[in-house]
Coordinates of C-alpha atoms and ligand atoms in Angstrom, one line a residue:
M7 CA -104.4 -5.4 -6.4
N8 CA -107.3 -6.8 -8.4
E9 CA -110.5 -8.1 -7.0
Q10 CA -109.4 -11.7 -7.7
T11 CA -107.2 -11.6 -4.6
K12 CA -110.3 -11.1 -2.5
N13 CA -111.4 -14.3 -0.9
D14 CA -113.8 -15.4 1.8
R15 CA -110.9 -16.1 4.3
A16 CA -112.7 -19.3 5.2
G17 CA -109.5 -21.0 6.3
W18 CA -109.0 -18.2 8.8
L19 CA -112.6 -17.5 9.9
R20 CA -113.9 -21.1 10.1
G21 CA -110.7 -22.9 11.0
P22 CA -108.6 -25.8 9.9
Q23 CA -111.5 -27.8 8.2
A24 CA -112.5 -25.0 5.9
E25 CA -110.8 -24.0 2.7
C26 CA -110.7 -20.5 1.2
S27 CA -112.8 -20.3 -2.0
V28 CA -110.2 -18.3 -3.8
L29 CA -106.6 -18.5 -2.8
P30 CA -104.7 -15.2 -3.1
S31 CA -102.2 -15.2 -6.0
E32 CA -98.8 -16.2 -4.8
T33 CA -96.2 -13.5 -5.1
K34 CA -92.4 -13.8 -4.9
S35 CA -92.2 -12.0 -1.7
P36 CA -95.6 -11.9 0.1
W37 CA -96.2 -9.4 2.8
R38 CA -96.3 -10.9 6.2
L39 CA -97.2 -8.1 8.6
V40 CA -98.3 -7.6 12.2
L41 CA -100.3 -4.5 13.0
L42 CA -100.1 -2.9 16.5
G43 CA -101.9 0.1 17.8
A44 CA -104.1 1.1 20.7
P45 CA -107.9 0.9 20.6
G46 CA -109.2 3.8 18.5
V47 CA -106.2 4.2 16.2
G48 CA -108.1 2.6 13.3
K49 CA -106.1 -0.5 12.9
G50 CA -108.9 -2.6 11.5
T51 CA -109.6 0.0 8.8
Q52 CA -105.9 0.1 7.9
A53 CA -105.8 -3.7 7.7
D54 CA -108.6 -3.7 5.2
L55 CA -107.0 -0.9 3.1
L56 CA -103.6 -2.7 3.2
H57 CA -105.3 -5.9 2.1
E58 CA -106.6 -4.0 -1.0
R59 CA -103.2 -2.5 -1.7
L60 CA -100.9 -5.4 -0.9
G61 CA -103.1 -8.4 -1.6
A62 CA -102.3 -10.2 1.7
C63 CA -105.3 -11.4 3.8
H64 CA -106.5 -9.5 6.8
L65 CA -106.3 -12.0 9.6
S66 CA -108.2 -10.5 12.6
T67 CA -108.5 -12.6 15.7
G68 CA -111.5 -10.5 16.6
D69 CA -113.2 -11.8 13.4
V70 CA -112.3 -15.3 14.5
F71 CA -113.9 -14.8 17.9
R72 CA -117.1 -13.4 16.3
A73 CA -117.3 -16.2 13.7
M74 CA -116.9 -19.0 16.2
G75 CA -120.1 -18.4 18.0
S76 CA -122.3 -19.0 14.9
Q77 CA -120.4 -22.2 13.9
D78 CA -121.7 -25.7 14.0
S79 CA -120.3 -27.4 17.1
C80 CA -119.1 -30.3 15.0
E81 CA -116.9 -27.8 13.1
Q82 CA -115.5 -26.4 16.3
T83 CA -112.0 -27.5 17.3
P84 CA -111.1 -28.1 21.0
A85 CA -109.4 -24.7 21.0
M86 CA -112.5 -23.0 19.6
K87 CA -114.7 -24.7 22.2
A88 CA -112.3 -23.6 25.0
A89 CA -112.3 -20.0 23.7
L90 CA -116.1 -19.9 23.6
E91 CA -116.3 -21.2 27.1
H92 CA -114.1 -18.4 28.4
M93 CA -116.1 -15.8 26.4
R94 CA -119.4 -17.1 27.7
R95 CA -118.1 -16.5 31.2
G96 CA -117.0 -13.1 30.2
A97 CA -113.4 -14.0 30.9
L98 CA -110.4 -13.2 28.9
V99 CA -109.3 -16.0 26.5
P100 CA -105.9 -17.1 27.9
D101 CA -102.7 -16.7 25.9
S102 CA -102.3 -20.4 25.2
T103 CA -105.8 -20.8 23.8
V104 CA -105.4 -17.8 21.5
W105 CA -102.1 -19.2 20.3
E106 CA -103.8 -22.6 19.7
L107 CA -106.4 -20.8 17.6
V108 CA -103.8 -19.2 15.5
R109 CA -101.6 -22.3 15.3
E110 CA -104.5 -24.4 13.9
R111 CA -104.9 -21.8 11.2
S112 CA -101.2 -22.1 10.3
G113 CA -102.2 -22.6 6.7
C114 CA -102.9 -18.9 6.6
I115 CA -99.5 -18.1 8.1
R116 CA -97.8 -20.3 5.4
C117 CA -100.1 -19.0 2.6
G118 CA -98.2 -17.7 -0.4
G119 CA -100.4 -14.6 -0.5
G120 CA -99.0 -13.4 2.8
F121 CA -101.0 -12.0 5.8
I122 CA -101.8 -9.0 7.8
L123 CA -102.3 -10.0 11.5
D124 CA -104.6 -7.7 13.5
G125 CA -105.3 -8.4 17.2
F126 CA -102.5 -10.9 17.4
P127 CA -100.0 -11.1 19.0
R128 CA -101.2 -9.2 22.0
T129 CA -98.6 -10.4 24.5
L130 CA -94.9 -11.2 24.6
A131 CA -95.7 -14.9 25.0
Q132 CA -97.9 -14.9 21.9
A133 CA -95.2 -13.0 19.9
E134 CA -92.6 -15.6 20.9
A135 CA -94.9 -18.4 20.0
L136 CA -95.5 -16.9 16.5
K137 CA -91.7 -16.3 16.0
G138 CA -90.9 -19.9 17.0
H139 CA -93.6 -21.3 14.7
M140 CA -92.6 -19.1 11.7
E141 CA -88.9 -20.1 12.1
S142 CA -89.8 -23.8 12.1
E143 CA -91.6 -23.1 8.8
S144 CA -88.7 -21.1 7.5
L145 CA -90.9 -18.0 7.3
A146 CA -90.1 -14.5 8.4
L147 CA -92.2 -11.4 9.2
S148 CA -91.8 -8.6 6.7
A149 CA -92.4 -5.9 9.3
V150 CA -94.5 -4.9 12.3
V151 CA -96.4 -1.7 11.9
N152 CA -97.0 0.2 15.0
Y153 CA -99.8 2.9 14.7
E154 CA -99.1 5.8 17.0
L155 CA -101.5 8.5 18.1
P156 CA -101.3 11.0 21.0
L157 CA -103.4 9.9 23.9
A158 CA -105.7 12.9 23.9
E159 CA -106.6 12.2 20.2
I160 CA -107.4 8.6 21.1
V161 CA -109.7 9.7 23.9
T162 CA -111.5 12.1 21.6
R163 CA -112.0 9.4 19.0
L164 CA -113.3 6.8 21.4
S165 CA -115.4 9.0 23.6
G166 CA -117.2 10.5 20.5
R167 CA -118.4 7.1 19.4
R168 CA -122.1 6.3 19.6
T169 CA -123.5 2.8 19.0
C170 CA -127.0 1.9 17.9
E171 CA -128.9 -0.1 20.6
K172 CA -130.5 -2.3 18.1
C173 CA -128.3 -2.9 15.0
K174 CA -125.0 -2.0 16.6
S175 CA -124.0 0.5 13.9
V176 CA -121.3 2.8 15.0
F177 CA -121.3 6.6 14.5
H178 CA -119.2 9.5 15.8
V179 CA -120.5 12.8 17.1
T180 CA -118.1 14.8 14.9
R181 CA -116.4 12.4 12.5
R182 CA -119.4 10.4 11.3
P183 CA -122.5 12.1 12.8
P184 CA -125.9 10.4 12.2
R185 CA -128.4 12.4 10.0
E186 CA -130.5 13.1 13.0
E187 CA -128.8 13.6 16.4
G188 CA -129.0 10.6 18.7
M189 CA -130.8 8.4 16.1
C190 CA -129.5 5.5 14.0
D191 CA -129.5 6.2 10.2
H192 CA -130.2 2.5 9.5
C193 CA -133.0 1.6 11.9
G194 CA -134.0 4.7 13.7
E195 CA -133.2 3.4 17.1
R196 CA -131.5 5.4 19.9
L197 CA -127.7 5.8 19.8
L198 CA -125.9 5.2 23.1
Q199 CA -122.4 5.6 24.3
R200 CA -121.1 2.1 25.1
E201 CA -119.8 1.5 28.6
D202 CA -116.4 0.8 27.0
D203 CA -116.3 4.2 25.3
R204 CA -116.9 6.3 28.5
P205 CA -113.8 8.3 29.4
Q206 CA -113.1 6.3 32.5
S207 CA -113.3 3.0 30.7
I208 CA -111.1 4.4 27.9
A209 CA -108.4 5.2 30.4
V210 CA -108.6 1.6 31.8
R211 CA -108.5 0.1 28.3
L212 CA -105.6 2.2 27.2
E213 CA -103.6 1.4 30.3
A214 CA -104.2 -2.4 29.8
Y215 CA -103.1 -2.0 26.2
E216 CA -100.0 -0.1 27.2
R217 CA -99.1 -2.7 29.8
S218 CA -99.3 -5.7 27.5
T219 CA -98.0 -4.1 24.3
A220 CA -95.0 -2.1 25.5
P221 CA -92.9 -5.3 25.8
L222 CA -94.1 -6.3 22.3
I223 CA -92.9 -3.0 20.8
Q224 CA -89.5 -3.6 22.5
F225 CA -89.4 -7.2 21.2
Y226 CA -90.0 -6.3 17.6
S227 CA -87.8 -3.2 17.8
H228 CA -84.9 -5.4 18.9
L229 CA -85.6 -7.7 16.0
G230 CA -85.4 -4.7 13.7
L231 CA -88.9 -5.2 12.4
L232 CA -90.7 -2.2 13.9
V233 CA -92.1 0.4 11.6
S234 CA -93.9 3.3 13.3
V235 CA -96.6 5.2 11.5
L236 CA -98.5 8.2 12.8
A237 CA -102.2 7.3 12.6
A238 CA -103.4 10.9 11.9
G239 CA -105.2 12.1 8.8
S240 CA -107.7 10.3 6.6
P241 CA -107.6 6.5 6.4
N242 CA -106.2 6.7 2.9
E243 CA -103.5 9.1 3.9
I244 CA -102.5 6.8 6.8
C245 CA -102.4 3.9 4.4
D246 CA -100.2 5.8 2.0
N247 CA -97.9 6.6 4.8
T248 CA -97.8 3.0 5.9
I249 CA -96.9 1.8 2.4
T250 CA -94.2 4.5 2.1
A251 CA -92.7 3.4 5.5
L252 CA -92.8 -0.2 4.5
D253 CA -91.1 0.5 1.1
A254 CA -88.5 2.6 2.9
R255 CA -87.8 -0.3 5.3
T256 CA -87.7 -2.9 2.5
S257 CA -85.3 -0.9 0.3
S258 CA -82.9 -0.3 3.2
E259 CA -83.0 -4.1 3.9
D260 CA -82.1 -4.7 0.3
R261 CA -79.1 -2.4 0.6
L262 CA -77.9 -4.3 3.6
H263 CA -78.0 -7.7 1.7
Ligands
ZN4 ZN1 -129.5 0.8 14.2

């Protein structure tokens, strides 16, 4: 894909009032993908790589949450205000609010350039809401990619992460070590292990992920949309494997029709 397909994703990041500066080129059959995978499997990195290879926009709900806080309150929709309120209290944003945030960005779901959803859906209710919405728009998902990794490997990846106290840059003790141990390459501050990345917290996070996502995997598997990819190897290797798996699925679909 060429650079022209890169846009600022304003419609996604800033909500219904914003328009993307460059619309992705429409293709005959745009990729409409959902990515699933436990924390630590590298889903965000894959979404970025898939965007480069397939052209579809990387729609991350995490990015929406981060962008919301710095937005003018006059630009914030009721759903955005509600989500921010929950986040300020440190509470989980409820299903219905998350769905409202995605629904008001339905231009991105409809977009002729396709999409790669990352972080949504997270629950069965959200998956059902997305399915109903897409059906009413006569749209269909191309596939749901489930990144799999043995539990022990996930724990190694997450527990090795070190975050800069000041600039929040992320390093890894073995995979991406800082030039000087325990010090940030960018600003020289101390690197710490986030509370979230301690082994005990990791177990809790993975359990929560497992609990909410297992029904999703079943849901998409029944719909014949699930494509499983082993998230081992370099990011580019994993991306190659993803494209191969998607192509294999698409060509077997063609044979059926
Ligand atoms: Zn730093």
